[in-house]
mmCIF file with all atom_site columns, C-alpha atoms in Angstrom:
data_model
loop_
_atom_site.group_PDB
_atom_site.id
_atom_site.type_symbol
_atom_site.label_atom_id
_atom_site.label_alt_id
_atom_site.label_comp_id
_atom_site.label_asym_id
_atom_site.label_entity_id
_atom_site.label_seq_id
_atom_site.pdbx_PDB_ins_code
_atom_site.Cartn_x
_atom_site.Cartn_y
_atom_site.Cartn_z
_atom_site.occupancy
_atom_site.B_iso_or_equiv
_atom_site.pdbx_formal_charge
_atom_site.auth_seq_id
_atom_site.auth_comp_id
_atom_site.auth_asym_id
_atom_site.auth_atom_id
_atom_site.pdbx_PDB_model_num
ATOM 1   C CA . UNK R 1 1   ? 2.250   20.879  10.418  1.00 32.00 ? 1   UNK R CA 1
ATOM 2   C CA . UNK R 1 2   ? 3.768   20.806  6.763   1.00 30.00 ? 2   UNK R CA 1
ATOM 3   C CA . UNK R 1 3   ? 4.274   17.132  5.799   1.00 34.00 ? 3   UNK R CA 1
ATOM 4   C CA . UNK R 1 4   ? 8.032   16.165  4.350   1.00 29.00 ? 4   UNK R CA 1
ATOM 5   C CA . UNK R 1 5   ? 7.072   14.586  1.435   1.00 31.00 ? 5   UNK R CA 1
ATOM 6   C CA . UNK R 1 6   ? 5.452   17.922  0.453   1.00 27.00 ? 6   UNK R CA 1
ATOM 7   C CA . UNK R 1 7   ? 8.273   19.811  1.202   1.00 27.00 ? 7   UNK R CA 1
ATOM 8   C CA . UNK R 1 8   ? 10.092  17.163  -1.046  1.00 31.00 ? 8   UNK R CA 1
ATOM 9   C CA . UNK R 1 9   ? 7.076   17.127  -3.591  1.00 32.00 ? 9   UNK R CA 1
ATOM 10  C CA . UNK R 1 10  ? 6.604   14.022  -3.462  1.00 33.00 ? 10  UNK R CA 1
ATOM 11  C CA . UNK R 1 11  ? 2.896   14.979  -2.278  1.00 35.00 ? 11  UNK R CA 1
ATOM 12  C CA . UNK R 1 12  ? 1.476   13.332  -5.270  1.00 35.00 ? 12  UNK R CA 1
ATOM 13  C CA . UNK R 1 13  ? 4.747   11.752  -6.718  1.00 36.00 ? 13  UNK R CA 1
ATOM 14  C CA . UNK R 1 14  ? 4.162   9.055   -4.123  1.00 38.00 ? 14  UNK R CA 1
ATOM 15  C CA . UNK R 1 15  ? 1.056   8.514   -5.441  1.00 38.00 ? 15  UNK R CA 1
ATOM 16  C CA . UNK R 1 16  ? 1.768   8.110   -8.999  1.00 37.00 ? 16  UNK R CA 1
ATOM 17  C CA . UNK R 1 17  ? 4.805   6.468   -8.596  1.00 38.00 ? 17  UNK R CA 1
ATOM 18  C CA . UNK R 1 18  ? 2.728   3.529   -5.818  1.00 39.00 ? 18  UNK R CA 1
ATOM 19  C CA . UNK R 1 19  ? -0.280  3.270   -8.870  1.00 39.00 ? 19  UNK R CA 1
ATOM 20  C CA . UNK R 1 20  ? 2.473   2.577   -11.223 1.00 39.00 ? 20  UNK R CA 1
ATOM 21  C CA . UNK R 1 21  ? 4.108   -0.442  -8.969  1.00 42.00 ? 21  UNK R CA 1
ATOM 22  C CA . UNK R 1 22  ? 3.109   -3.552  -10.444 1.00 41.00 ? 22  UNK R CA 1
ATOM 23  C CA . UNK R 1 23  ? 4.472   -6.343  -7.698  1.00 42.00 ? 23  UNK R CA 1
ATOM 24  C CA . UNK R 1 24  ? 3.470   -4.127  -4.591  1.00 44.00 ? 24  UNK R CA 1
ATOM 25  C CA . UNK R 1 25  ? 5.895   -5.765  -2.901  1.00 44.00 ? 25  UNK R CA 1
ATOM 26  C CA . UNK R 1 26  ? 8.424   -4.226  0.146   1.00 44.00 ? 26  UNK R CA 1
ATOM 27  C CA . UNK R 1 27  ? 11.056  -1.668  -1.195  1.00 39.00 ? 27  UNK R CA 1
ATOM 28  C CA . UNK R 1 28  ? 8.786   -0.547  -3.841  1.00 41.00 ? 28  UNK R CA 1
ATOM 29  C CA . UNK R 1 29  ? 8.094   3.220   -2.301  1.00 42.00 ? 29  UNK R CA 1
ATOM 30  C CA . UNK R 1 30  ? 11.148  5.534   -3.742  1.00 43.00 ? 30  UNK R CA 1
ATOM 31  C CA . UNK R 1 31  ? 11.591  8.811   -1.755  1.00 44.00 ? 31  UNK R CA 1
ATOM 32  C CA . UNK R 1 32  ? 14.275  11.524  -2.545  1.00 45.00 ? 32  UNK R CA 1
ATOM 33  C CA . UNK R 1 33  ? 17.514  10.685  -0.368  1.00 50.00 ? 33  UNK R CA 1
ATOM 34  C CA . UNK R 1 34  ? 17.358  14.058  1.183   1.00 56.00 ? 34  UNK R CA 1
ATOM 35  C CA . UNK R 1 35  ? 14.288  13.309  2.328   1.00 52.00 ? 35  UNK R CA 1
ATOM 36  C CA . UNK R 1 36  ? 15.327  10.104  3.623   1.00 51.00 ? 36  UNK R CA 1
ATOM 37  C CA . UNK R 1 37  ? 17.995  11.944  5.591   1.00 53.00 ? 37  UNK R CA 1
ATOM 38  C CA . UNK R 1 38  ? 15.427  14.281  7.022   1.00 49.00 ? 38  UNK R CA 1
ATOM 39  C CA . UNK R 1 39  ? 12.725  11.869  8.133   1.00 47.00 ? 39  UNK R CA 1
ATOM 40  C CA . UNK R 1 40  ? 15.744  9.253   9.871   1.00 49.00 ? 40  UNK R CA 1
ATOM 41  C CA . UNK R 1 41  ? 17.385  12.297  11.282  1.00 51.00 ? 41  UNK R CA 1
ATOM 42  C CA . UNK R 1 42  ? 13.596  13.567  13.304  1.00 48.00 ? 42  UNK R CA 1
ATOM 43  C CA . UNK R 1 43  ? 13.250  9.729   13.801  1.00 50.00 ? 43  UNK R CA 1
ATOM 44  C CA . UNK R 1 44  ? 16.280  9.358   15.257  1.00 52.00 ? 44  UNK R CA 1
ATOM 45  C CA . UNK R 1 45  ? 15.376  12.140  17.608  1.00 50.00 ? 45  UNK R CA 1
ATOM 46  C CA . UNK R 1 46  ? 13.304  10.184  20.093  1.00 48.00 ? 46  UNK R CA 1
ATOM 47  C CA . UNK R 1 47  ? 14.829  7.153   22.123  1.00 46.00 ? 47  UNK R CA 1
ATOM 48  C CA . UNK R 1 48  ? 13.918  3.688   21.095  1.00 50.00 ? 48  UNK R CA 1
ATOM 49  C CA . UNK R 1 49  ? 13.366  3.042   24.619  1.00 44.00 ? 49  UNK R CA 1
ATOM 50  C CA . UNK R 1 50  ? 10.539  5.406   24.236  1.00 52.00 ? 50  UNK R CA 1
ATOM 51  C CA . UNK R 1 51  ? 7.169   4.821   23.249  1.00 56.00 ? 51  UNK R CA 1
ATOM 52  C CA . UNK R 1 52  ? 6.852   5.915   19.235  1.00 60.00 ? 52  UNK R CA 1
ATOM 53  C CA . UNK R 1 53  ? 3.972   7.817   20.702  1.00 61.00 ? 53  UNK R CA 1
ATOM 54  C CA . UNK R 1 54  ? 5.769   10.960  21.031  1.00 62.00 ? 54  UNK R CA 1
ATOM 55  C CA . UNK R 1 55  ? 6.938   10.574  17.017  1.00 69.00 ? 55  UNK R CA 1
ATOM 56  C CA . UNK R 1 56  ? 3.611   9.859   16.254  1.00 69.00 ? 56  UNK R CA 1
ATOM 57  C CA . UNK R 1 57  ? 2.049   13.002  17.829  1.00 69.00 ? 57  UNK R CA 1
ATOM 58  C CA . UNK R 1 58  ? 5.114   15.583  16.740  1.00 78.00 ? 58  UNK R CA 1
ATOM 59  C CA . UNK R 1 59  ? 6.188   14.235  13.459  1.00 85.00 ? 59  UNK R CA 1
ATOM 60  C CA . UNK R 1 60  ? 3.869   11.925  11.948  1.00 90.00 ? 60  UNK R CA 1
ATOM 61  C CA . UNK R 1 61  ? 5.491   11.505  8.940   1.00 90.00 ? 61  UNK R CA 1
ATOM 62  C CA . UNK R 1 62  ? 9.064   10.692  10.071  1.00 89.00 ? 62  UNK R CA 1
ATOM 63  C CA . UNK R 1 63  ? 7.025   7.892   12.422  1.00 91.00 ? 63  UNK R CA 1
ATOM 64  C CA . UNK R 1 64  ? 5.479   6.965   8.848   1.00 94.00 ? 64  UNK R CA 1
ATOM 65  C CA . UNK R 1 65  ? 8.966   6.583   7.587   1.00 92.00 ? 65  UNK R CA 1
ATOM 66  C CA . UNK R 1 66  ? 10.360  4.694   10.240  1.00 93.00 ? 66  UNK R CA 1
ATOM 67  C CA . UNK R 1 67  ? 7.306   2.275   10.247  1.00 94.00 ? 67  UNK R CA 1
ATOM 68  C CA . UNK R 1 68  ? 8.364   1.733   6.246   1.00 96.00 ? 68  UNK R CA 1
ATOM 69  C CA . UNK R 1 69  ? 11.816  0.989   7.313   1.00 95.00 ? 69  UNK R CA 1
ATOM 70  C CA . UNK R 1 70  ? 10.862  -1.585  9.447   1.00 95.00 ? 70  UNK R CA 1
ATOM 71  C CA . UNK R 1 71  ? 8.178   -3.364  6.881   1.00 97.00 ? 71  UNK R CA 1
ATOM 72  C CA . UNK R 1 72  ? 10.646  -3.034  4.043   1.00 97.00 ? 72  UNK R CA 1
ATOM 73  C CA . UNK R 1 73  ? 13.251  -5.094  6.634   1.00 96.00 ? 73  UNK R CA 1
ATOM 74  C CA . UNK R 1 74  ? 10.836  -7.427  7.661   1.00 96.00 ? 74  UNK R CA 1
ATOM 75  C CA . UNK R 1 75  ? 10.554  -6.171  11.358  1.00 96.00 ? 75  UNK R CA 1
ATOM 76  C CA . UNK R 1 76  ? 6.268   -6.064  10.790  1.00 97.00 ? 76  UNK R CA 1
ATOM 77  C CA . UNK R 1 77  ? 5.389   -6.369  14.255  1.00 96.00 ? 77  UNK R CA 1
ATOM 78  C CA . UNK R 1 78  ? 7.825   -2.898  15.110  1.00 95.00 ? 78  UNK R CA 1
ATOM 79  C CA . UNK R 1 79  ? 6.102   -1.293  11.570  1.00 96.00 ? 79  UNK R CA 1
ATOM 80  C CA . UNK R 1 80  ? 2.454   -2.553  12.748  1.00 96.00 ? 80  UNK R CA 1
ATOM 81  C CA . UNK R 1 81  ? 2.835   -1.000  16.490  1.00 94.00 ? 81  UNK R CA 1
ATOM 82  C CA . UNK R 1 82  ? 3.721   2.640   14.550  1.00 94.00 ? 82  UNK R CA 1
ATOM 83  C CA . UNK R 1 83  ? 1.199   1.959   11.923  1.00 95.00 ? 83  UNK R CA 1
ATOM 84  C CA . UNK R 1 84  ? -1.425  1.003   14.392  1.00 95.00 ? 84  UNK R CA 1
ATOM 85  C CA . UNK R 1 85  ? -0.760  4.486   16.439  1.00 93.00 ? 85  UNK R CA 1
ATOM 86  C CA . UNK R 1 86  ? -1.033  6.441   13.415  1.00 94.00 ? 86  UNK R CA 1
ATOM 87  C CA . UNK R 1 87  ? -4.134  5.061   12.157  1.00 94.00 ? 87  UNK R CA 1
ATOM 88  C CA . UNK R 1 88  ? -5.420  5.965   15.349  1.00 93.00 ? 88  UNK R CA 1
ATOM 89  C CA . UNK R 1 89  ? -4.115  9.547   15.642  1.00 92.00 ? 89  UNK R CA 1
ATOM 90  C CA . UNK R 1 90  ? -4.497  9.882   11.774  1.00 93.00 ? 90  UNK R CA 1
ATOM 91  C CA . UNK R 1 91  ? -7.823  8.099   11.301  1.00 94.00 ? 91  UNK R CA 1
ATOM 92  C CA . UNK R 1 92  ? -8.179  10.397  7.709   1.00 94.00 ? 92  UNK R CA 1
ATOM 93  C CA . UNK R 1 93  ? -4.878  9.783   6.940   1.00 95.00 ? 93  UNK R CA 1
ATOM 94  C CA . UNK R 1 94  ? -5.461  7.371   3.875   1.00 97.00 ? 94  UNK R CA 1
ATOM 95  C CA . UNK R 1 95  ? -1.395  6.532   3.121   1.00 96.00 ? 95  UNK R CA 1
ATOM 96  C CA . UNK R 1 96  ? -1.102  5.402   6.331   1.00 97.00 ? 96  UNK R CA 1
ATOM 97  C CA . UNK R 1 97  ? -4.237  3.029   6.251   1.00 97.00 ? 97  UNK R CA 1
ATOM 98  C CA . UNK R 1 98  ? -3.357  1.617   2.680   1.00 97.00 ? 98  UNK R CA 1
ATOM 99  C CA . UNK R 1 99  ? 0.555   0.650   3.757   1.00 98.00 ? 99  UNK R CA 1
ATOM 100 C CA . UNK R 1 100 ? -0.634  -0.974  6.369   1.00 97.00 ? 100 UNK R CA 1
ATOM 101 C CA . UNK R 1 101 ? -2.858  -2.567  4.354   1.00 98.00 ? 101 UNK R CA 1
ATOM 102 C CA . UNK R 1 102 ? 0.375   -3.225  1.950   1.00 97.00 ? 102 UNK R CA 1
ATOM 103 C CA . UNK R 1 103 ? 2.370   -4.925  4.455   1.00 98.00 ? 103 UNK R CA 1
ATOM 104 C CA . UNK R 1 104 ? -0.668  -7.272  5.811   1.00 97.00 ? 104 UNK R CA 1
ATOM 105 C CA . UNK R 1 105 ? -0.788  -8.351  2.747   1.00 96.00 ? 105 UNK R CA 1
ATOM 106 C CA . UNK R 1 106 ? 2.845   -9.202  2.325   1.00 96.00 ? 106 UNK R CA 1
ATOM 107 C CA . UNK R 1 107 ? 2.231   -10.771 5.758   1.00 96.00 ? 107 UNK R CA 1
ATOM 108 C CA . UNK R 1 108 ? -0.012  -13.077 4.346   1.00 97.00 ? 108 UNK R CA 1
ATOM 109 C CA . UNK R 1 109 ? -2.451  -11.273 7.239   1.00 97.00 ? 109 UNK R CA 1
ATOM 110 C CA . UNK R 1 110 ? -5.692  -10.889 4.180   1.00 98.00 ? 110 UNK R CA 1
ATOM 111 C CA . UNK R 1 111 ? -8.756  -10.028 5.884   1.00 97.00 ? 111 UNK R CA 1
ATOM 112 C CA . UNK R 1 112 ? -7.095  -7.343  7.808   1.00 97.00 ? 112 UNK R CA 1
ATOM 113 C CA . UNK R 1 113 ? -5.797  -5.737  4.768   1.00 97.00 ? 113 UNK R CA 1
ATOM 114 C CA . UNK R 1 114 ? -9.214  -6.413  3.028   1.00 97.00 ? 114 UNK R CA 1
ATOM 115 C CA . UNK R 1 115 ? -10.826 -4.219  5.912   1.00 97.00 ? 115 UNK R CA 1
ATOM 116 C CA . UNK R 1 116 ? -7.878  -1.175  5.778   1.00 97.00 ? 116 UNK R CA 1
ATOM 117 C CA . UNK R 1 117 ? -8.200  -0.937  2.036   1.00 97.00 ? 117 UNK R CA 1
ATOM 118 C CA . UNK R 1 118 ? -12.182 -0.911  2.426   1.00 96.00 ? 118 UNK R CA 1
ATOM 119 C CA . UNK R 1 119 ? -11.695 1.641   4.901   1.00 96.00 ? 119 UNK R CA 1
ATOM 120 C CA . UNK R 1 120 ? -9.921  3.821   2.940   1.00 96.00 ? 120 UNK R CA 1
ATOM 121 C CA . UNK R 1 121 ? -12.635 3.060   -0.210  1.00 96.00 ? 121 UNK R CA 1
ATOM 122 C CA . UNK R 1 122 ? -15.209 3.865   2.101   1.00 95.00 ? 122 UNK R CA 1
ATOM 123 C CA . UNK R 1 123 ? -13.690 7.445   2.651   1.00 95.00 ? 123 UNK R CA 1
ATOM 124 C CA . UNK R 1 124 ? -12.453 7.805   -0.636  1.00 95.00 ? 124 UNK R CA 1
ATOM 125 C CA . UNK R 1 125 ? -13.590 5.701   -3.362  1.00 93.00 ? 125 UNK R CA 1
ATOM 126 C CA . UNK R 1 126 ? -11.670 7.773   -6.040  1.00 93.00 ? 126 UNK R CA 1
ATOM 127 C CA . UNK R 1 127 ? -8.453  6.228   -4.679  1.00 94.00 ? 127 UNK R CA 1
ATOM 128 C CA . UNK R 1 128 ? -7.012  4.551   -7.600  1.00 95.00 ? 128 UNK R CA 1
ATOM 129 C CA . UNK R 1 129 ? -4.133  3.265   -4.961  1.00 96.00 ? 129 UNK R CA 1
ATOM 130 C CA . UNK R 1 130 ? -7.059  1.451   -3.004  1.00 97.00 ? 130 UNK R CA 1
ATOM 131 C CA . UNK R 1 131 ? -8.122  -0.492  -5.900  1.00 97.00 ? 131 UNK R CA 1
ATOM 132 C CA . UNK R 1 132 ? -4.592  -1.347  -6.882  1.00 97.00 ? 132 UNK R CA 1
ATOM 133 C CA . UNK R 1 133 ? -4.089  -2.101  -3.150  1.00 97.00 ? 133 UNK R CA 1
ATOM 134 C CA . UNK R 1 134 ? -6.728  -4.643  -3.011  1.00 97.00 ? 134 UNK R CA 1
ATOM 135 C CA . UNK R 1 135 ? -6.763  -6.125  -6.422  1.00 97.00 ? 135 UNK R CA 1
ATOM 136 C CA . UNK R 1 136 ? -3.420  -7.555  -5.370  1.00 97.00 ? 136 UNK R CA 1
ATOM 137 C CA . UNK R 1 137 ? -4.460  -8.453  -2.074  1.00 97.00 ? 137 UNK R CA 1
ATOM 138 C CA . UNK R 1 138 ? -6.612  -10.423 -3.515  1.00 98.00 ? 138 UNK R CA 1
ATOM 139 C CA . UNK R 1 139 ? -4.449  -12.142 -6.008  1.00 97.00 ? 139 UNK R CA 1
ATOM 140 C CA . UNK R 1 140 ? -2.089  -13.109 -3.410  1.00 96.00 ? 140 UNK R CA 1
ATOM 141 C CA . UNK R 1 141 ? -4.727  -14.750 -1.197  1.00 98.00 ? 141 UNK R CA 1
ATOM 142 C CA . UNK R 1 142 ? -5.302  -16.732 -4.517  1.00 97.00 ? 142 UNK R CA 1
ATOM 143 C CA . UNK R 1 143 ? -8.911  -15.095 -5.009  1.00 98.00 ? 143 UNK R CA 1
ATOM 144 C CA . UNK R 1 144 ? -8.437  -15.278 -8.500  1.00 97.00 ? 144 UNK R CA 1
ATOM 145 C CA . UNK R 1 145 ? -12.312 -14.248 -9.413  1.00 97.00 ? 145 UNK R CA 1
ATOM 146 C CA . UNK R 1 146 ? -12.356 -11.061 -6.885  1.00 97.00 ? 146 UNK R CA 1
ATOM 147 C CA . UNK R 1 147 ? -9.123  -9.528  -8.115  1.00 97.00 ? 147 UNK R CA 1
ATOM 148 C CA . UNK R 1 148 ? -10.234 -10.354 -11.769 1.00 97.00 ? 148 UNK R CA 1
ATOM 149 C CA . UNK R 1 149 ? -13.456 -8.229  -10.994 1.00 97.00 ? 149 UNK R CA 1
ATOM 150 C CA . UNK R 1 150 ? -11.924 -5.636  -9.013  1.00 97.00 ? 150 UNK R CA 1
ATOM 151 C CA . UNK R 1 151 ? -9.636  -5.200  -12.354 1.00 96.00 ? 151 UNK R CA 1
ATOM 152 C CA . UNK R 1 152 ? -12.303 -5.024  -14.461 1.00 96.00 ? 152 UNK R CA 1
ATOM 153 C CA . UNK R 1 153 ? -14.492 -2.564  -12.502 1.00 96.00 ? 153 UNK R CA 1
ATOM 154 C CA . UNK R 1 154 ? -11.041 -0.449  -12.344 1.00 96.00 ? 154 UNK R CA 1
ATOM 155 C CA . UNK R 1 155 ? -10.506 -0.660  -16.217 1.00 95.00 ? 155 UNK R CA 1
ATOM 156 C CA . UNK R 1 156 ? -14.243 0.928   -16.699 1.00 95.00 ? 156 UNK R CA 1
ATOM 157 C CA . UNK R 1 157 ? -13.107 3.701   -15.231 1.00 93.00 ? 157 UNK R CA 1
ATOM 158 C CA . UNK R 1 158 ? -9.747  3.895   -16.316 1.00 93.00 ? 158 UNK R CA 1
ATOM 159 C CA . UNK R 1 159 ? -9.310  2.180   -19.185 1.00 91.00 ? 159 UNK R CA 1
ATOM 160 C CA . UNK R 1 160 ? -5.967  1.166   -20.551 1.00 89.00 ? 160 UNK R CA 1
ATOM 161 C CA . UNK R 1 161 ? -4.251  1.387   -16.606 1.00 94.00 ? 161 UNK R CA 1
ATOM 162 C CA . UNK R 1 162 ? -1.156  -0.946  -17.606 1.00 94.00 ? 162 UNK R CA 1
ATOM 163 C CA . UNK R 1 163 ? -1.511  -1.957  -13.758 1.00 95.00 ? 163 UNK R CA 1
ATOM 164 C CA . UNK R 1 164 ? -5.149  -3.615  -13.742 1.00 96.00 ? 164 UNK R CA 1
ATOM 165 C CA . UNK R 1 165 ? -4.160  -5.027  -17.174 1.00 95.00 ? 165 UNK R CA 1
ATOM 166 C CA . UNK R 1 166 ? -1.089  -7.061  -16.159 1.00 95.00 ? 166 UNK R CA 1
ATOM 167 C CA . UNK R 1 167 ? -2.962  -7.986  -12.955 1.00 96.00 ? 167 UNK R CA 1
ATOM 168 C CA . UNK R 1 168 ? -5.705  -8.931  -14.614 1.00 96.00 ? 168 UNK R CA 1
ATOM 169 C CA . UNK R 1 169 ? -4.096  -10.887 -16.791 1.00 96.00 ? 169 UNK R CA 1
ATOM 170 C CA . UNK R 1 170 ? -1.718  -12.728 -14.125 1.00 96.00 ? 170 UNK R CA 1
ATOM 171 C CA . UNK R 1 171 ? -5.014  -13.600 -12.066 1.00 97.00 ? 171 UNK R CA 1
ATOM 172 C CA . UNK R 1 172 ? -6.661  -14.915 -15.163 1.00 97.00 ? 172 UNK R CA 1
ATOM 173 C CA . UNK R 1 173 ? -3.757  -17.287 -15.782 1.00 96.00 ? 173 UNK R CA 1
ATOM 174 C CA . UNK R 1 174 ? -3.575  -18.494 -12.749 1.00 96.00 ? 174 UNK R CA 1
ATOM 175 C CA . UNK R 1 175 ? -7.331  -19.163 -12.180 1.00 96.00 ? 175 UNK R CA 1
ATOM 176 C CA . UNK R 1 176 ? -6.329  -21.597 -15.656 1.00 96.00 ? 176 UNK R CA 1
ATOM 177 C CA . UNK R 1 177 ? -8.489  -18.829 -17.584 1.00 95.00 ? 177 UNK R CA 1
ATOM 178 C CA . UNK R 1 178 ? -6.026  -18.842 -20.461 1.00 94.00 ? 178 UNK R CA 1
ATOM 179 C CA . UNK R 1 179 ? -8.162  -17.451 -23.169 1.00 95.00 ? 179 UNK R CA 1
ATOM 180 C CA . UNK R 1 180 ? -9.351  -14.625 -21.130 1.00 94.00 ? 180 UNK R CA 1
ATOM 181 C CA . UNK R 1 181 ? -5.791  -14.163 -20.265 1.00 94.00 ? 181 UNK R CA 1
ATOM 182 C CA . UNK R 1 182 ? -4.303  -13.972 -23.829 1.00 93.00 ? 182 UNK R CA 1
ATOM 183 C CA . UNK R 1 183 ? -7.114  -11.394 -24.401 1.00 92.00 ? 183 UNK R CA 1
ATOM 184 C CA . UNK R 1 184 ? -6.366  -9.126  -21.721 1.00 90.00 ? 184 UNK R CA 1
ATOM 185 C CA . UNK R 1 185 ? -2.484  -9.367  -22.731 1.00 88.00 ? 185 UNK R CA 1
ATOM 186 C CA . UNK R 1 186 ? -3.650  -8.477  -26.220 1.00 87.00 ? 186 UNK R CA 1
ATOM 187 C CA . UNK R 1 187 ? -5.475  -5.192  -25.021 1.00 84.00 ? 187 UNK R CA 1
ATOM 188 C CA . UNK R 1 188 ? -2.726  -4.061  -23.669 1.00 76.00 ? 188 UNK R CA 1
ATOM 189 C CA . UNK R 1 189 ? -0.683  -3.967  -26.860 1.00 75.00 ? 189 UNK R CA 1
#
């Protein structure tokens, strides 16, 4: 089955463009409008009196687009049911497992997205996304010291990512590390 973002190239244009968001926060995942049109028009398809199995099993990624709809609005318990169906039809399915991860975290729901995002390090530990994933996840649940060190192991091997810079930075300050903080600001320059 071809996937509609990579009939909209957007393949690894999600990708990029997800590394590059710096507040990971809901409505930060752009997709082409025709796209959009596309995966709400398939999603639209199936009666929501239905179970979302039957989008789940036929067109995974409109039922990955619908389940975004409903995170970015706030509906997380309608985005976790799809999400949860996915993962489990989808296991190697990596952008499924790291939203989900995404939206526990703006949930406030840590450990769960702590586990998703180690699942998808476990199967991929190249996954810059992961890192990025987590770092913040970490920051957020005010675990100042493990994003900090997540952000440093990530600048190692990518040194200069603007993203683990600024969030190194903003966990620094706010674990009252201020000197570190100016430092890491002053790398980035």
């Amino acid at each position: 089955m071809l996937c509609l973002m990579t009939l909209a190239g957007q393949g690894q244009a999600d990708s990029s463009a997800a590394e590059n968001d710096t507040t990971n926060q809901p409505g930060q995942v752009a997709m082409p409008s025709d796209t959009n049109n596309v995966a709400l028009a398939i999603a639209d398809t199936v009666d929501p009196q239905e179970n979302d199995s039957l989008l789940v099993a036929d067109y995974p990624d409109s039922a990955f687009f619908k389940a975004q709809n409903f995170a970015f609005n706030e509906e997380y318990d309608k985005a976790d049911n799809i999400l949860k169906k996915l993962n489990k039809t989808y296991p190697q399915n990596l952008d499924f497992w790291l939203f989900r991860a995404r939206m526990n975290s703006w949930r406030k729901n840590y450990n769960p997205a702590r586990r998703q995002v180690s699942r998808v390090i476990a199967l991929d530990s190249s996954r810059t996304e992961a890192y990025k994933v987590l770092a913040n996840v970490e920051r957020y649940d005010e675990k100042y010291d493990t994003a900090i060190g997540i952000c440093k192991y990530a600048l190692k091997k990518i040194p200069k990512d603007e993203f683990f810079m600024v969030t190194q930075a903003q966990a620094e300050a706010k674990a009252m590390y201020y000197q570190d903080a100016l430092k890491s600001v002053n790398k980035g320059l």
